[in-house]
């Protein structure tokens, strides 16, 4: 096509009022620079409309329509076209095409979908319960769960997933099942505002306490409406009027005193006025006019996540908009996945989740953190791309953080005074990691200090080793293991990996290492690894695992550890080790063997058996 002709066409289009309007609208949408100056590149975004593509390619709407027709595609300028078609047209015009990498979820959300008012429907409120310790938060959440999740729903709640939904006169309410403001603030710190309404529980026999005030402050700063539940009114010492006065004094005036804060007097334990409280929640939510569009790809937030021995990564998410479906590709924090299963904590299996609905999902590649937001994305490849980009950005951040820490320690070492032990912690649950991290950081030995630069859930990975190399760190695994490849890599790089299953032992060891500085010794020697390929059940010896030794050797007298997806399922001794029918002392890499484990039968295909010997540790 002649250049002049194209420009003329383009200019004409620009002058029409419609085109100007369109351009204005387009310029309101934040987007990446799409056409590079030298090599012409079109950055593809899912859902691009015909006119958007035309403007990116610098051609008129009429021109692109003509080209589309030439390809046999009949469409209108406001319809979106698929990537393959766009690519054909782009290549024809001398453009190369690349997928946009979007790392900011909120932006992605804004760009891809703009909900029209008529698509929005009412969604249930999401409620967090806060208040002072022992004022009855847990009891209230339990009472609501136990009385409201009816037994008709597939046997009621069988499992705590971190959030639940109840029915009140045909309306739903979602409760975040972690009382207290820690979770609330953690999520807010990550930019996630999940909660629509806060119930502040105040015990009628105790009154306003420090955490009551904190809870109120958090709710206020998040601009979330507050409902006061005056609890324990069944107690003889209860004095609800006193509580009201106290709260009024700090600016929360009860509705029946002419203020705007709903107060409900309840007994969480005896189940008094719970129904009234729930009705007030619905009233407040009515005023907030909470809405969402169920007919779009879902977005939402992680409430909690963990690694489950049998099911892999399990995360509870609350859908904030759209409908989340089994099979959806989602980007979630730094990871991604395709949703394999969905459940609400009852035995019932779900295939989709609507706005405000909490569901437990499986199928993620790695463990996200509470407060991480997710979006569903049509294209699996793009989901992976975004997640990878984020991971590498995070890694860069960590490396930089560590560089500073190293400098500090260098400086200190130069002063020959303080030494720093840099640690990376991997564990099987957030709880244990936090416990380990905080105890280690508290170790108080003069002249030394511990710096934990990463603490996360899951098996020890290559990334951990990279980070350890970069920052001269030691890796601690708590109830998790590296796979052989990672262990070899660590060995090559001279990175020490220490594995524990008892917290105090880890702490003791580190203390000892700090005192004996600076050459901590391995406690155990891993001799080799075998992969379980077949399972035979024998009435005499129990489960026999047909294995293939993938590296090192497995010895008859060694200790063994059974790993499933990097998590230690069992630790014990071998009961037998055979090659064909013969008992043997050891089996080396590349050979098959049959083995059984003392007092343990739950071996599955795909499990890894790790053989190790204990070695004396020099004081
Ligand atoms: P949390 O720390 O706020 O989660 O408080 P809990 O729910 O654990 O309750 C603390 C204690 O108060 C427990 O012993 C409960 O049984 C008790 N409790 C909670 N609600 C009531 C109530 O309505 N009446 C009475 N009498 N005791 C209650």
Short mmCIF file of N, CA, C and O in Angstrom, two decimals, residues 51-107:
data_model
loop_
_atom_site.label_atom_id
_atom_site.label_comp_id
_atom_site.label_asym_id
_atom_site.label_seq_id
_atom_site.Cartn_x
_atom_site.Cartn_y
_atom_site.Cartn_z
N UNK A 51 -10.81 -1.42 16.03
CA UNK A 51 -10.34 -0.05 15.89
C UNK A 51 -9.06 0.18 16.69
O UNK A 51 -8.20 0.95 16.30
N UNK A 52 -8.94 -0.50 17.81
CA UNK A 52 -7.69 -0.38 18.58
C UNK A 52 -6.51 -0.91 17.77
O UNK A 52 -5.46 -0.28 17.69
N UNK A 53 -6.72 -2.06 17.13
CA UNK A 53 -5.65 -2.64 16.32
C UNK A 53 -5.28 -1.68 15.20
O UNK A 53 -4.11 -1.42 14.93
N UNK A 54 -6.31 -1.11 14.57
CA UNK A 54 -6.06 -0.19 13.46
C UNK A 54 -5.21 0.98 13.93
O UNK A 54 -4.22 1.34 13.29
N UNK A 55 -5.56 1.54 15.09
CA UNK A 55 -4.81 2.72 15.52
C UNK A 55 -3.38 2.34 15.90
O UNK A 55 -2.45 3.08 15.65
N UNK A 56 -3.20 1.15 16.46
CA UNK A 56 -1.84 0.70 16.77
C UNK A 56 -1.02 0.49 15.50
O UNK A 56 0.18 0.70 15.49
N UNK A 57 -1.69 0.05 14.45
CA UNK A 57 -0.98 -0.22 13.20
C UNK A 57 -0.87 1.04 12.33
O UNK A 57 -0.24 1.02 11.28
N UNK A 58 -1.51 2.10 12.80
CA UNK A 58 -1.45 3.36 12.04
C UNK A 58 -2.25 3.31 10.76
O UNK A 58 -1.90 3.96 9.77
N UNK A 59 -3.31 2.53 10.72
CA UNK A 59 -4.18 2.52 9.54
C UNK A 59 -5.59 2.91 9.96
O UNK A 59 -5.92 2.90 11.14
N UNK A 60 -6.40 3.24 8.97
CA UNK A 60 -7.75 3.68 9.30
C UNK A 60 -8.65 2.50 9.57
O UNK A 60 -8.33 1.35 9.24
N UNK A 61 -9.79 2.79 10.18
CA UNK A 61 -10.77 1.74 10.43
C UNK A 61 -11.25 1.11 9.13
O UNK A 61 -11.42 -0.10 9.04
N UNK A 62 -11.45 1.97 8.12
CA UNK A 62 -11.93 1.45 6.84
C UNK A 62 -10.90 0.48 6.25
O UNK A 62 -11.26 -0.59 5.74
N UNK A 63 -9.63 0.85 6.39
CA UNK A 63 -8.57 0.01 5.82
C UNK A 63 -8.52 -1.35 6.52
O UNK A 63 -8.44 -2.39 5.88
N UNK A 64 -8.64 -1.33 7.84
CA UNK A 64 -8.54 -2.62 8.53
C UNK A 64 -9.76 -3.48 8.23
O UNK A 64 -9.66 -4.70 8.07
N UNK A 65 -10.93 -2.84 8.07
CA UNK A 65 -12.13 -3.60 7.74
C UNK A 65 -11.94 -4.29 6.39
O UNK A 65 -12.32 -5.45 6.21
N UNK A 66 -11.32 -3.55 5.46
CA UNK A 66 -11.11 -4.10 4.13
C UNK A 66 -10.19 -5.33 4.23
O UNK A 66 -10.45 -6.37 3.66
N UNK A 67 -9.13 -5.14 5.02
CA UNK A 67 -8.17 -6.23 5.16
C UNK A 67 -8.81 -7.44 5.85
O UNK A 67 -8.54 -8.59 5.51
N UNK A 68 -9.66 -7.17 6.83
CA UNK A 68 -10.34 -8.27 7.51
C UNK A 68 -11.25 -9.02 6.55
O UNK A 68 -11.29 -10.25 6.54
N UNK A 69 -11.96 -8.24 5.75
CA UNK A 69 -12.85 -8.88 4.77
C UNK A 69 -12.06 -9.74 3.81
O UNK A 69 -12.46 -10.84 3.46
N UNK A 70 -10.90 -9.21 3.46
CA UNK A 70 -10.00 -9.96 2.58
C UNK A 70 -9.63 -11.31 3.19
O UNK A 70 -9.36 -12.29 2.49
N UNK A 71 -9.62 -11.34 4.53
CA UNK A 71 -9.29 -12.60 5.22
C UNK A 71 -10.55 -13.41 5.52
O UNK A 71 -10.51 -14.41 6.22
N UNK A 72 -11.66 -12.90 5.05
CA UNK A 72 -12.92 -13.60 5.28
C UNK A 72 -13.49 -13.36 6.67
O UNK A 72 -14.31 -14.13 7.15
N UNK A 73 -13.03 -12.31 7.35
CA UNK A 73 -13.54 -12.03 8.70
C UNK A 73 -14.53 -10.88 8.63
O UNK A 73 -14.18 -9.77 8.24
N UNK A 74 -15.78 -11.17 8.98
CA UNK A 74 -16.80 -10.13 8.98
C UNK A 74 -17.00 -9.67 10.42
O UNK A 74 -17.36 -10.47 11.28
N UNK A 75 -16.76 -8.41 10.67
CA UNK A 75 -16.88 -7.94 12.05
C UNK A 75 -17.16 -6.45 12.06
O UNK A 75 -17.15 -5.81 11.01
N UNK A 76 -17.41 -5.90 13.25
CA UNK A 76 -17.58 -4.45 13.32
C UNK A 76 -16.37 -3.86 14.03
O UNK A 76 -15.63 -4.59 14.70
N UNK A 77 -16.21 -2.54 13.94
CA UNK A 77 -14.98 -1.95 14.48
C UNK A 77 -14.86 -2.06 15.99
O UNK A 77 -13.78 -1.99 16.54
N UNK A 78 -15.99 -2.23 16.67
CA UNK A 78 -15.90 -2.31 18.13
C UNK A 78 -15.79 -3.72 18.67
O UNK A 78 -15.72 -3.94 19.87
N UNK A 79 -15.78 -4.68 17.75
CA UNK A 79 -15.64 -6.05 18.21
C UNK A 79 -14.17 -6.40 18.37
O UNK A 79 -13.30 -5.82 17.71
N UNK A 80 -13.90 -7.36 19.28
CA UNK A 80 -12.50 -7.75 19.42
C UNK A 80 -12.19 -8.86 18.42
O UNK A 80 -13.08 -9.63 18.04
N UNK A 81 -10.93 -8.91 18.02
CA UNK A 81 -10.53 -9.97 17.09
C UNK A 81 -9.43 -10.81 17.71
O UNK A 81 -8.71 -10.35 18.58
N UNK A 82 -9.32 -12.04 17.22
CA UNK A 82 -8.37 -12.94 17.87
C UNK A 82 -6.94 -12.64 17.44
O UNK A 82 -6.69 -11.97 16.45
N UNK A 83 -6.05 -13.18 18.23
CA UNK A 83 -4.63 -12.88 18.05
C UNK A 83 -4.11 -13.30 16.68
O UNK A 83 -3.35 -12.58 16.04
N UNK A 84 -4.54 -14.46 16.21
CA UNK A 84 -4.02 -14.96 14.93
C UNK A 84 -4.36 -14.02 13.79
O UNK A 84 -3.53 -13.73 12.93
N UNK A 85 -5.61 -13.54 13.79
CA UNK A 85 -6.02 -12.62 12.73
C UNK A 85 -5.21 -11.33 12.80
O UNK A 85 -4.73 -10.82 11.79
N UNK A 86 -5.07 -10.83 14.03
CA UNK A 86 -4.29 -9.59 14.20
C UNK A 86 -2.87 -9.80 13.67
O UNK A 86 -2.32 -8.96 12.96
N UNK A 87 -2.33 -10.96 13.99
CA UNK A 87 -0.96 -11.24 13.58
C UNK A 87 -0.83 -11.21 12.06
O UNK A 87 0.11 -10.62 11.51
N UNK A 88 -1.81 -11.81 11.37
CA UNK A 88 -1.77 -11.85 9.90
C UNK A 88 -1.73 -10.44 9.32
O UNK A 88 -0.91 -10.11 8.47
N UNK A 89 -2.61 -9.59 9.85
CA UNK A 89 -2.68 -8.22 9.34
C UNK A 89 -1.41 -7.45 9.68
O UNK A 89 -0.84 -6.74 8.85
N UNK A 90 -0.94 -7.65 10.91
CA UNK A 90 0.25 -6.92 11.36
C UNK A 90 1.47 -7.29 10.51
O UNK A 90 2.21 -6.42 10.05
N UNK A 91 1.64 -8.59 10.29
CA UNK A 91 2.81 -9.04 9.53
C UNK A 91 2.77 -8.46 8.11
O UNK A 91 3.77 -8.00 7.58
N UNK A 92 1.56 -8.45 7.58
CA UNK A 92 1.37 -7.92 6.24
C UNK A 92 1.83 -6.46 6.15
O UNK A 92 2.30 -5.99 5.13
N UNK A 93 1.69 -5.74 7.25
CA UNK A 93 2.07 -4.33 7.26
C UNK A 93 3.49 -4.12 7.78
O UNK A 93 3.90 -3.01 8.10
N UNK A 94 4.23 -5.21 7.91
CA UNK A 94 5.62 -5.10 8.33
C UNK A 94 5.82 -4.97 9.83
O UNK A 94 6.86 -4.54 10.30
N UNK A 95 4.80 -5.34 10.60
CA UNK A 95 4.93 -5.31 12.05
C UNK A 95 5.24 -6.70 12.59
O UNK A 95 4.79 -7.69 12.01
N UNK A 96 5.99 -6.75 13.69
CA UNK A 96 6.03 -8.02 14.39
C UNK A 96 5.08 -7.89 15.57
O UNK A 96 4.73 -6.79 15.98
N UNK A 97 4.67 -9.02 16.11
CA UNK A 97 3.67 -8.96 17.18
C UNK A 97 4.24 -9.58 18.44
O UNK A 97 4.97 -10.56 18.39
N UNK A 98 3.98 -8.95 19.56
CA UNK A 98 4.42 -9.54 20.83
C UNK A 98 3.29 -9.41 21.84
O UNK A 98 2.42 -8.56 21.71
N UNK A 99 3.33 -10.32 22.83
CA UNK A 99 2.28 -10.27 23.83
C UNK A 99 2.66 -9.27 24.90
O UNK A 99 3.81 -9.21 25.33
N UNK A 100 1.70 -8.52 25.32
CA UNK A 100 1.99 -7.56 26.37
C UNK A 100 2.19 -8.28 27.69
O UNK A 100 1.44 -9.18 28.03
N UNK A 101 3.21 -7.88 28.41
CA UNK A 101 3.42 -8.44 29.73
C UNK A 101 2.90 -7.42 30.71
O UNK A 101 3.36 -6.29 30.78
N UNK A 102 1.88 -7.82 31.41
CA UNK A 102 1.28 -6.88 32.35
C UNK A 102 1.58 -7.35 33.75
O UNK A 102 1.29 -8.49 34.10
N UNK A 103 2.18 -6.50 34.51
CA UNK A 103 2.58 -6.95 35.83
C UNK A 103 1.72 -6.33 36.92
O UNK A 103 1.80 -6.70 38.06
N UNK A 104 0.94 -5.38 36.54
CA UNK A 104 0.11 -4.74 37.55
C UNK A 104 -1.32 -5.22 37.38
O UNK A 104 -1.99 -4.91 36.42
N UNK A 105 -1.75 -6.02 38.36
CA UNK A 105 -3.06 -6.65 38.22
C UNK A 105 -4.19 -5.65 38.11
O UNK A 105 -5.09 -5.80 37.31
N UNK A 106 -4.14 -4.60 38.92
CA UNK A 106 -5.26 -3.67 38.90
C UNK A 106 -5.37 -3.05 37.52
O UNK A 106 -6.45 -2.83 37.00
N UNK A 107 -4.21 -2.78 36.93
CA UNK A 107 -4.22 -2.17 35.61
C UNK A 107 -4.79 -3.14 34.59
O UNK A 107 -5.58 -2.80 33.74
#
